[in-house]
mmCIF file of C-alpha atoms in Angstrom:
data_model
loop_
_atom_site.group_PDB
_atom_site.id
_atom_site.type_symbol
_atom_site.label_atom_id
_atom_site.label_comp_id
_atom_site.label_asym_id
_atom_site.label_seq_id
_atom_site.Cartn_x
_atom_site.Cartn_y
_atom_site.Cartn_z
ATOM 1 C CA UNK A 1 24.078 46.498 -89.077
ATOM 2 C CA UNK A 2 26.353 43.755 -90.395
ATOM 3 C CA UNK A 3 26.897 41.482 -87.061
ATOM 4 C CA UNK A 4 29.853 39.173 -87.626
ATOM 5 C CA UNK A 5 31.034 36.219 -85.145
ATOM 6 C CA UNK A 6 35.411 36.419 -85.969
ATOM 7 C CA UNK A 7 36.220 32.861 -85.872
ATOM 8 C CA UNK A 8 40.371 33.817 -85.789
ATOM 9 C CA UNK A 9 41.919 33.946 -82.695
ATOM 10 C CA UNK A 10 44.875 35.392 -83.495
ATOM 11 C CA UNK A 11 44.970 38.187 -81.943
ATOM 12 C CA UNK A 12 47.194 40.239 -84.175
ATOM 13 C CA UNK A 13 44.445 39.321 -86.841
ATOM 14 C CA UNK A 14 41.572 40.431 -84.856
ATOM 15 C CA UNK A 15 42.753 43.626 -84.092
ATOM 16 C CA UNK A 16 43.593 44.334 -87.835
ATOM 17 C CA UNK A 17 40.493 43.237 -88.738
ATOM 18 C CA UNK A 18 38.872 46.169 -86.395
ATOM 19 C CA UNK A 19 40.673 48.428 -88.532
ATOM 20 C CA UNK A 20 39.905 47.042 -91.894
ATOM 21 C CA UNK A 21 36.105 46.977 -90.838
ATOM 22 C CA UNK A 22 36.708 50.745 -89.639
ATOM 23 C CA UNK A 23 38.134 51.946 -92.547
ATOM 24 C CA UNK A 24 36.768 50.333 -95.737
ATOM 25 C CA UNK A 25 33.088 49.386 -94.895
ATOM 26 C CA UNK A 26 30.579 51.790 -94.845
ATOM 27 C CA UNK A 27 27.706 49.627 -93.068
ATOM 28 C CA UNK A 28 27.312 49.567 -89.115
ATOM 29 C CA UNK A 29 29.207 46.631 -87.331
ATOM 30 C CA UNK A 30 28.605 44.471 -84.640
ATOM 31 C CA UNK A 31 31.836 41.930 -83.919
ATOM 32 C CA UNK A 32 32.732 39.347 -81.611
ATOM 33 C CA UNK A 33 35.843 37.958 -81.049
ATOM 34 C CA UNK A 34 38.425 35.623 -79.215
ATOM 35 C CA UNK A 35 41.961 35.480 -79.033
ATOM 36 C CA UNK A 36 44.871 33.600 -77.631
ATOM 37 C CA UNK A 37 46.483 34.759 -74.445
ATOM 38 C CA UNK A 38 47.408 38.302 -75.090
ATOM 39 C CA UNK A 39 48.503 41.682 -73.738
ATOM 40 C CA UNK A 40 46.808 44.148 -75.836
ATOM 41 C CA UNK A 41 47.797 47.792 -74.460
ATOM 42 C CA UNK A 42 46.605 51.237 -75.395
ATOM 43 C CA UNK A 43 47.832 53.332 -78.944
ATOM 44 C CA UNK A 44 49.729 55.639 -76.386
ATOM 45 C CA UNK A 45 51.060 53.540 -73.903
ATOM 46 C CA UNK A 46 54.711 52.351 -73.090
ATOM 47 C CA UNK A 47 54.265 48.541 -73.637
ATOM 48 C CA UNK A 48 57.201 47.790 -71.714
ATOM 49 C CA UNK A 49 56.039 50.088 -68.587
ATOM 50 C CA UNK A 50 52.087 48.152 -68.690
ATOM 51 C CA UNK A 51 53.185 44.522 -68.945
ATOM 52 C CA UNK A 52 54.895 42.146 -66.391
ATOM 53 C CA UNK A 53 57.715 41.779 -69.230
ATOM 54 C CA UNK A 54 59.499 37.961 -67.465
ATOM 55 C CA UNK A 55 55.803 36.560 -67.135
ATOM 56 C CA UNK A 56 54.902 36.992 -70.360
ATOM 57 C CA UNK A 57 57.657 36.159 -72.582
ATOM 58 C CA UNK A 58 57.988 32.995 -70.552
ATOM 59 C CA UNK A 59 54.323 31.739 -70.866
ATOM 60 C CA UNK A 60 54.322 32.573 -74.010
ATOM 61 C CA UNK A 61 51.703 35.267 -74.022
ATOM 62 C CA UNK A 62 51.132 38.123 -77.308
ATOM 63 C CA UNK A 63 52.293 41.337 -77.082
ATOM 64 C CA UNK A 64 49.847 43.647 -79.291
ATOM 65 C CA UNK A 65 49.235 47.266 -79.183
ATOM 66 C CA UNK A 66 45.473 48.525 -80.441
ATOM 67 C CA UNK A 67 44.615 51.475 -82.858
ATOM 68 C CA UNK A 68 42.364 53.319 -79.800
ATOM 69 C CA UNK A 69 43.606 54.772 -76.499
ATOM 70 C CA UNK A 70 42.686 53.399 -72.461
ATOM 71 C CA UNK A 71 44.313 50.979 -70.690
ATOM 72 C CA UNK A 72 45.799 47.623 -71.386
ATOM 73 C CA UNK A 73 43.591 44.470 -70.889
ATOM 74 C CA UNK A 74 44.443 40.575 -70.936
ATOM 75 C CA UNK A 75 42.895 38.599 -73.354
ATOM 76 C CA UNK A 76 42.270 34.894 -72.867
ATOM 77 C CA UNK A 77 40.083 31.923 -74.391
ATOM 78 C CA UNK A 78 37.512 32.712 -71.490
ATOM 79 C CA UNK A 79 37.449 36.651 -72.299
ATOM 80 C CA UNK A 80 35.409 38.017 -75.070
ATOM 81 C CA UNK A 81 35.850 41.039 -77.128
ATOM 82 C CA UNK A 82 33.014 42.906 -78.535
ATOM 83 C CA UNK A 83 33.109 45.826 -81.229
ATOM 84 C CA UNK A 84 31.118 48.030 -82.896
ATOM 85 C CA UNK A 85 31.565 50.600 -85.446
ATOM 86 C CA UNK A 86 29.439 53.238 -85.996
ATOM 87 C CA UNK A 87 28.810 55.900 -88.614
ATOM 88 C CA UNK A 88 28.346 59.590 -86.752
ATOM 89 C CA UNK A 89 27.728 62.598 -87.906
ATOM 90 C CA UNK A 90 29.342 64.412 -85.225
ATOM 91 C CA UNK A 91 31.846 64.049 -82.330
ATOM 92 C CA UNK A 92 28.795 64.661 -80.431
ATOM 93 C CA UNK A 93 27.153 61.529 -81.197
ATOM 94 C CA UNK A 94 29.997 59.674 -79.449
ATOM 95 C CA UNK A 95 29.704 58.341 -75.947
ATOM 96 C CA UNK A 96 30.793 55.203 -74.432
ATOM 97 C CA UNK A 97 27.302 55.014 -72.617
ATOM 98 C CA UNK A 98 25.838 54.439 -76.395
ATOM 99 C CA UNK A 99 28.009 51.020 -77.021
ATOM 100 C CA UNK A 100 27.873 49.679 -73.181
ATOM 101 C CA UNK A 101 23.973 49.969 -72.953
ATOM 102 C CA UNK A 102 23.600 47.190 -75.306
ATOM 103 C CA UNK A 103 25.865 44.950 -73.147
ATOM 104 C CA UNK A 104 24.538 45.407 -69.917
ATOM 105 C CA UNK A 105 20.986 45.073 -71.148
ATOM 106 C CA UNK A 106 22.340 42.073 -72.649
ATOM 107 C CA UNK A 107 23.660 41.289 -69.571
ATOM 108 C CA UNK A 108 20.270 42.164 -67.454
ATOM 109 C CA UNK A 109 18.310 39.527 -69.615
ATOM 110 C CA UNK A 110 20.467 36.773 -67.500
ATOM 111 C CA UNK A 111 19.429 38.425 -64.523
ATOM 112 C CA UNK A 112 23.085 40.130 -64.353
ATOM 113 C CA UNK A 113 23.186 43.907 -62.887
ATOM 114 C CA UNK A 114 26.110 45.778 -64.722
ATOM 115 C CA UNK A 115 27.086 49.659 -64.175
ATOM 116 C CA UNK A 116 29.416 51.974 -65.982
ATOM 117 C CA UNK A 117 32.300 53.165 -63.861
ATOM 118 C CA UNK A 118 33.734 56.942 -64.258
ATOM 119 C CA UNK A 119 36.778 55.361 -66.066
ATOM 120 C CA UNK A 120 34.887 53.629 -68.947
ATOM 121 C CA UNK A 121 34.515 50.021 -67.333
ATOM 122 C CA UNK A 122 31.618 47.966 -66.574
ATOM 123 C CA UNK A 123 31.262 47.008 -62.843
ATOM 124 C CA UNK A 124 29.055 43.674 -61.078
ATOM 125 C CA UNK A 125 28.925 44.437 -57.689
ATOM 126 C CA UNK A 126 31.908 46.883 -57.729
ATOM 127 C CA UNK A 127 34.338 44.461 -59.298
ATOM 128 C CA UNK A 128 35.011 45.298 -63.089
ATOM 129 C CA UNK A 129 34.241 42.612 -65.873
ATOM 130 C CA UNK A 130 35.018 45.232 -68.986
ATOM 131 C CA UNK A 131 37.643 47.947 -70.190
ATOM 132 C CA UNK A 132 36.515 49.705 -73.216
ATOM 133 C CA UNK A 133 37.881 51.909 -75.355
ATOM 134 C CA UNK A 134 37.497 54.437 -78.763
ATOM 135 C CA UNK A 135 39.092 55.200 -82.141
ATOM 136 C CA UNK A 136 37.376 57.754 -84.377
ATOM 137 C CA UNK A 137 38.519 57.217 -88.411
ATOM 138 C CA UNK A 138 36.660 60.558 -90.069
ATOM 139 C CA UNK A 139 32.819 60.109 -89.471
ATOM 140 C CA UNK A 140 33.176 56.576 -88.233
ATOM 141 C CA UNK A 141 33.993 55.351 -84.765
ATOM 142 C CA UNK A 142 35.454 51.675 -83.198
ATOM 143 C CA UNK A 143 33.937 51.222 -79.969
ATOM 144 C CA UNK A 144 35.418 47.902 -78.474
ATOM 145 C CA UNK A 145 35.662 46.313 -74.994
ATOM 146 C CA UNK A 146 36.308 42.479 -73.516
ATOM 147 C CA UNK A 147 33.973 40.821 -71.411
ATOM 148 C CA UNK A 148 35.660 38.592 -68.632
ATOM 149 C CA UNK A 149 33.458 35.476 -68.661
ATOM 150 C CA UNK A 150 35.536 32.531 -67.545
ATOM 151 C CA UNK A 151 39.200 34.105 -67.762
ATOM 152 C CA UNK A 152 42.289 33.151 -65.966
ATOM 153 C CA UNK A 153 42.302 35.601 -63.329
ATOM 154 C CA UNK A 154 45.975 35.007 -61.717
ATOM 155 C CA UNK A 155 47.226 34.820 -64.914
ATOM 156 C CA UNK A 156 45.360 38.518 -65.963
ATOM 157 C CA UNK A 157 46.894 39.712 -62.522
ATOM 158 C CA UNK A 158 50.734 38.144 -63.190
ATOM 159 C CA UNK A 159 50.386 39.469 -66.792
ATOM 160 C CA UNK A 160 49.659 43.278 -66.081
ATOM 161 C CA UNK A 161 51.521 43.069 -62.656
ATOM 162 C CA UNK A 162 53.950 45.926 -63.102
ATOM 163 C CA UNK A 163 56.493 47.361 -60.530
ATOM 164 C CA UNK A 164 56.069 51.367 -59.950
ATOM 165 C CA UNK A 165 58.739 53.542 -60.522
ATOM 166 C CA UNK A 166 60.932 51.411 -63.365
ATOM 167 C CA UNK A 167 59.344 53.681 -65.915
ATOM 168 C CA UNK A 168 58.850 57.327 -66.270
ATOM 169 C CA UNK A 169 57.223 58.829 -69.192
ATOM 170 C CA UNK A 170 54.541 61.306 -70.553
ATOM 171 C CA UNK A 171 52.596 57.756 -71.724
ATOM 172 C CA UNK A 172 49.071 57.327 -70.713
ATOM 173 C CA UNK A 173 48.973 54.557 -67.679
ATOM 174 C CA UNK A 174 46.433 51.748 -66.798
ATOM 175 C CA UNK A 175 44.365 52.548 -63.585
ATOM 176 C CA UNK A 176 44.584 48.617 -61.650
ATOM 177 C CA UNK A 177 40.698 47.657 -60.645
ATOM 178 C CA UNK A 178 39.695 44.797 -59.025
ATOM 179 C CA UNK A 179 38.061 42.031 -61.166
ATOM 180 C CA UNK A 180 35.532 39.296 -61.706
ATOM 181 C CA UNK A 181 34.159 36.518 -63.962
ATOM 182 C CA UNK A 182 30.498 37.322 -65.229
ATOM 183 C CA UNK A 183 30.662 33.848 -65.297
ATOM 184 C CA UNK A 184 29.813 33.626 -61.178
ATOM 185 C CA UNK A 185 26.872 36.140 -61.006
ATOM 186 C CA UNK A 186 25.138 33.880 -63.480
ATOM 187 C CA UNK A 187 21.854 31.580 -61.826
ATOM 188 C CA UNK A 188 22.219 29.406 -65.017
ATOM 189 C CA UNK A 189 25.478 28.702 -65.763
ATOM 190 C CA UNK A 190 26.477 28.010 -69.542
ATOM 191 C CA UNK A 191 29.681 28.310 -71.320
ATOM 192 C CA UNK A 192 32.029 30.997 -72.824
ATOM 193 C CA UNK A 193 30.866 29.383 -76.433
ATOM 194 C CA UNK A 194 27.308 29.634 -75.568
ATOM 195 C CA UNK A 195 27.674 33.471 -73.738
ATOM 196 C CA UNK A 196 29.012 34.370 -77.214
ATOM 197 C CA UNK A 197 26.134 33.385 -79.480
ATOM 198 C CA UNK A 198 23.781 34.718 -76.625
ATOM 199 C CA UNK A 199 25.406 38.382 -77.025
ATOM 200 C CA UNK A 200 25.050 37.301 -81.171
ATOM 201 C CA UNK A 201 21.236 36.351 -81.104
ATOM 202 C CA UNK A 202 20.701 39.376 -79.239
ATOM 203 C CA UNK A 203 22.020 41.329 -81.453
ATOM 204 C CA UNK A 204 20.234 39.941 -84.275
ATOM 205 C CA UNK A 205 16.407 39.998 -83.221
ATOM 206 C CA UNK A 206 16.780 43.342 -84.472
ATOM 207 C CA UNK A 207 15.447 42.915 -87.869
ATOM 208 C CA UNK A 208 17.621 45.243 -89.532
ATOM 209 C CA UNK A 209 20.593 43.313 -88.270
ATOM 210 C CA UNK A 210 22.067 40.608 -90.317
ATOM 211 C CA UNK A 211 24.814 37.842 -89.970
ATOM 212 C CA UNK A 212 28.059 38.731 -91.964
ATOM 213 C CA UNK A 213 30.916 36.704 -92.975
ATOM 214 C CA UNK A 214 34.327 37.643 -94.079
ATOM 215 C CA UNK A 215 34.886 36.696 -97.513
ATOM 216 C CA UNK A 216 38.313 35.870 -99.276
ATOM 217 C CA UNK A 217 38.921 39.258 -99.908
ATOM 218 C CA UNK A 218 38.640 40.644 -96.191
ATOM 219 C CA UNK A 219 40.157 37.834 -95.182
ATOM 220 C CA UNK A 220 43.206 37.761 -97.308
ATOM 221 C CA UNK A 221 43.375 42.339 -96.793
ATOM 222 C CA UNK A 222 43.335 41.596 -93.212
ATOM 223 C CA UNK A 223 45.953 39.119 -92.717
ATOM 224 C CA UNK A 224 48.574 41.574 -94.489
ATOM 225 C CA UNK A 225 47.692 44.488 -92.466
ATOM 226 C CA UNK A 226 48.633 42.083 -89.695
ATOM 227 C CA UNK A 227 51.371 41.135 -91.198
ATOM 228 C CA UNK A 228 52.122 44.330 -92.248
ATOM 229 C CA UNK A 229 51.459 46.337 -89.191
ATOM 230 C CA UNK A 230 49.794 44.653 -86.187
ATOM 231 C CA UNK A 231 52.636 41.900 -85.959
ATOM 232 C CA UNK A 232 55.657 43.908 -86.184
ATOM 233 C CA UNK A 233 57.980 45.371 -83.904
ATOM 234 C CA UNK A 234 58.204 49.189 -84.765
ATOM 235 C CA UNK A 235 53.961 49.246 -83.783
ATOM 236 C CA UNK A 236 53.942 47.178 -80.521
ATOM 237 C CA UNK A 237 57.498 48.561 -79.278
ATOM 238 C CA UNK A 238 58.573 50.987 -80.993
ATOM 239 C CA UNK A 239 55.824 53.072 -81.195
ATOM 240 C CA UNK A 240 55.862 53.615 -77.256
ATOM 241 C CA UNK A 241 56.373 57.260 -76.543
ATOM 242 C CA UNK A 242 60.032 58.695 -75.050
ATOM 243 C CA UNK A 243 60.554 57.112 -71.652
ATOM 244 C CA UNK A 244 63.449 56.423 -68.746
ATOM 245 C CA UNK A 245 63.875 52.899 -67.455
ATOM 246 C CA UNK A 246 65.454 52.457 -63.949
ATOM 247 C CA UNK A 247 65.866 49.254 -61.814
ATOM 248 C CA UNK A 248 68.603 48.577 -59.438
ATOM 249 C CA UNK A 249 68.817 44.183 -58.316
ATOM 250 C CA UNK A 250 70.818 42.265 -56.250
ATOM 251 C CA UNK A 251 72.942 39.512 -58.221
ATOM 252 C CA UNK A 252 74.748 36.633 -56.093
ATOM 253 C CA UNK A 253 75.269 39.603 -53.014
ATOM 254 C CA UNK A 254 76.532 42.152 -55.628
ATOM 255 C CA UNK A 255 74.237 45.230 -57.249
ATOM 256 C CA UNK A 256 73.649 45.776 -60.982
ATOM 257 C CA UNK A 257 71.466 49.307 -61.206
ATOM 258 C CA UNK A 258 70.860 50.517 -65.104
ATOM 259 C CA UNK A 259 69.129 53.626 -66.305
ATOM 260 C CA UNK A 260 68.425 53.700 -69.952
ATOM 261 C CA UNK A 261 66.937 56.676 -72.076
ATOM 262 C CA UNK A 262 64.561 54.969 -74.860
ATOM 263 C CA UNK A 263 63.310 56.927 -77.995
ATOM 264 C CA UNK A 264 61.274 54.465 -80.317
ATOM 265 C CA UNK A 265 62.019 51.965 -78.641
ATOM 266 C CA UNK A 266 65.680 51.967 -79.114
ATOM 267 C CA UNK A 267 68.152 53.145 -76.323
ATOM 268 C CA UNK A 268 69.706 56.219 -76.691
ATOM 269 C CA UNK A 269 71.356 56.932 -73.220
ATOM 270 C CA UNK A 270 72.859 54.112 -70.956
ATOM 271 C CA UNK A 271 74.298 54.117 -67.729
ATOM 272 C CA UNK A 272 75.382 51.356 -65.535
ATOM 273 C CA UNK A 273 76.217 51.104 -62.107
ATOM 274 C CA UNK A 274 76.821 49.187 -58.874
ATOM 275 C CA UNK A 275 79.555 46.654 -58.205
ATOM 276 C CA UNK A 276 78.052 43.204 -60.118
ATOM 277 C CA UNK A 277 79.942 44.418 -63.519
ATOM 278 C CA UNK A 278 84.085 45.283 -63.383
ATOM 279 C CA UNK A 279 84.576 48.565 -64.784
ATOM 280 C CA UNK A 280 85.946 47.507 -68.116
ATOM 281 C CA UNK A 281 82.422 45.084 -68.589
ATOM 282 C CA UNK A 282 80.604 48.475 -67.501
ATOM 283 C CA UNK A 283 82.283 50.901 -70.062
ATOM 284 C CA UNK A 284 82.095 48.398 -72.542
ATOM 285 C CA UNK A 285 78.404 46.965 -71.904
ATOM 286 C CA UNK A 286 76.957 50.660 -71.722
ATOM 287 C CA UNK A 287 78.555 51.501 -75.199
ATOM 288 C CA UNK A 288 77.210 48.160 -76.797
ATOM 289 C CA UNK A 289 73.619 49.259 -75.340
ATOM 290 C CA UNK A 290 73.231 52.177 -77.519
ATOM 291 C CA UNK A 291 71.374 52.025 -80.746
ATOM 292 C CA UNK A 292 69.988 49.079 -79.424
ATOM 293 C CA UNK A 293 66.187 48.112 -79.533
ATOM 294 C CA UNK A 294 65.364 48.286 -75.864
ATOM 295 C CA UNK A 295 63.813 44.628 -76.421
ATOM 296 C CA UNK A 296 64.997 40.888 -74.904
ATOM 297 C CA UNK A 297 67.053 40.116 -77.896
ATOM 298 C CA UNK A 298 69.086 42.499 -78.646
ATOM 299 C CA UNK A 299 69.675 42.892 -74.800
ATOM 300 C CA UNK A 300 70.807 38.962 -74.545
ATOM 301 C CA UNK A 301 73.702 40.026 -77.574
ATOM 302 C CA UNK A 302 75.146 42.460 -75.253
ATOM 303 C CA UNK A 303 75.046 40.045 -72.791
ATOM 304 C CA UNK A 304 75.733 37.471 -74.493
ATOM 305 C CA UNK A 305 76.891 35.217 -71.799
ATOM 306 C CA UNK A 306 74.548 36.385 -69.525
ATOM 307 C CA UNK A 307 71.577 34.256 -67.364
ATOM 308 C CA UNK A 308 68.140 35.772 -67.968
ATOM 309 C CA UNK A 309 68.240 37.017 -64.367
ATOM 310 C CA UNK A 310 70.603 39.674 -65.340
ATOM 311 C CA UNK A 311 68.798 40.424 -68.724
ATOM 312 C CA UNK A 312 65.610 40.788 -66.999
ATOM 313 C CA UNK A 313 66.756 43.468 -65.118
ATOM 314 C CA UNK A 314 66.601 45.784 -68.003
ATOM 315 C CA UNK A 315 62.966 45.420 -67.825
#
C-alpha cells in the first residue's frame, strides 16, 4: 500500500487529488491530509441549506463539495483527514468498520478508547471526533474521514450552524452531534504535526507499506482537475439538487419575506413579499431574480444598492 503524507493544503487540491488517486492508480492508498478552513459537504447535499452562508463568506472560509455522500464536516489546520483506497472485488467487501479499525487501534496505542457510532462516526466518550464517508469508482473504493485533533470548535459550530426550515429539498441532510478534540483524552500531549506522522509510522511498520510521493505528473493532473472541477461553481453550487428557499426578516421595523425556487443552482421562481420593498422595487426585484445563480454576487447586482443585511436574507 502506497502511504502518502499530502503536503497541499488547499483544500480544493486535496480533494481532487482523492479522485485522481481513485481513479488512475491501481495500488492500495493510505493518505493524510490538511487543509485550510473549509466547508466540505456531501456529493448530494444542498450547500447552501448545510452551511451558515454570512459566517463563512465573511471569515473567509472554502466552500467545497466531495465526490462521496454523508454529511458536511469543517476542516481546519487542527483537523486531519485520512483516506484510503482500496481495491475490492465485491460490494461486499465494503464496510466502514474495515477503514475505522485502523484508526481507533491507532488511536488505542495512545491509550485513547474510540467507538463507531450507527451513523458512521467515531465517538470518545460519546462525543464524536470523526465523520466518514464512501465513493466506489468500479472495483475500487475512497474511504475518507477527518480526525478533530486540536480544531476550532466555535468556529466548526458557527460554520455548520444552519437555521431549520429556510430550505426544503429531497437533499441528503447532516445529522448535528456533539464534538470533541482527541487532543484532550490524550495523557501525553503532542501536537497536530506530530499526531500526523504517528497515524503515518503506524501505517508503515507494515512491511508491505511504503512512503509515496506525488511526482510532477500527479501533481501537475491534480491541480487541473481542481481547477477544472473541484474549484468551480457549477460542482460546489450548482450541483445541489432542486430546492425552495424561504426566510422572512425584519429590516429597520419593516418585513422583507422571499421564497425562491432553485434548479442548479440558479433561481427559477421568485416571490417577494412584506412591506420593506414598494411595490414597483418588488415587481421589478422579483423579475431581475430569475435566471440568476442563487449565489452572493449575482444577488448584490439585483440589489445593487443594497447593505449585506438585506442580501443575506436570501440565504
Amino acid at each position: 500500500m502506497h502511504c502518502i503524507h499530502l503536503k497541499n493544503t488547499d483544500p480544493y487540491f486535496c480533494l481532487a487529488a482523492e479522485e485522481y488517486l481513485l481513479k488512475n492508480f491501481s495500488e492500495d492508498i493510505f493518505m493524510l491530509w490538511q487543509s485550510e478552513n473549509a466547508v466540505v459537504v456531501g456529493k448530494h447535499q444542498n450547500l447552501l441549506g448545510e452551511i451558515n452562508y454570512p459566517f463563512v463568506r465573511k471569515n473567509n472560509i472554502a466552500i467545497c463539495r466531495r465526490i462521496s455522500g454523508g454529511g458536511t464536516v469543517f476542516h481546519d489546520s487542527g483537523n486531519v483527514n485520512f483516506s484510503f483506497i482500496k481495491n475490492v472485488k465485491s460490494p461486499a467487501e465494503i464496510s466502514f468498520k474495515q477503514f475505522t479499525a485502523p484508526v481507533v487501534e491507532a488511536l488505542a496505542k495512545l491509550g485513547i478508547t474510540a467507538t463507531t457510532s450507527g451513523r458512521n462516526d467515531l465517538l470518545i466518550d460519546g462525543f464524536k471526533i470523526s465523520g466518514n464517508a464512501e465513493h466506489v469508482y468500479k472495483n475500487r473504493v475512497l474511504h475518507h474521514g477527518t480526525l478533530l485533533f486540536d480544531s476550532d470548535l466555535k468556529n466548526l459550530g458557527q460554520a455548520i450552524k444552519v437555521t431549520p426550515g429556510k430550505y426544503e429539498s429531497k437533499a441528503v441532510q447532516s445529522n448535528r452531534s456533539p464534538v470533541a478534540n482527541i487532543l484532550q483524552f490524550l495523557k501525553t500531549p503532542m501536537t497536530t504535526g506530530e499526531f500526523m506522522q504517528f497515524l503515518l509510522e503506524v501505517q508503515l511498520e507494515n512491511p508491505e507499506n511504503n512512503l509515496y510521493h506525488l511526482n510532477e505528473n500527479d501533481i501537475q493532473t491534480i491541480e487541473k482537475l481542481s481547477e477544472e472541477k473541484f474549484k468551480t461553481w457549477e460542482w460546489n453550487f450548482g450541483y445541489s439538487p432542486k430546492y425552495t428557499f424561504k426566510n422572512e426578516v425584519e429590516i429597520e421595523g419593516k418585513v422583507l419575506s422571499i421564497q425562491l425556487v432553485v434548479e442548479k443552482g440558479v433561481i427559477v421562481e421568485a416571490g417577494i413579499g412584506g412591506d420593506y420593498l414598494s411595490e414597483v422595487q418588488t415587481e421589478l426585484n422579483q423579475r431581475n431574480l430569475l435566471q440568476k445563480r442563487h449565489d452572493y454576487y449575482e444577488i448584490r447586482k439585483v440589489f445593487c444598492d443594497a447593505e449585506n443585511q438585506i442580501i443575506y436574507s436570501f440565504f
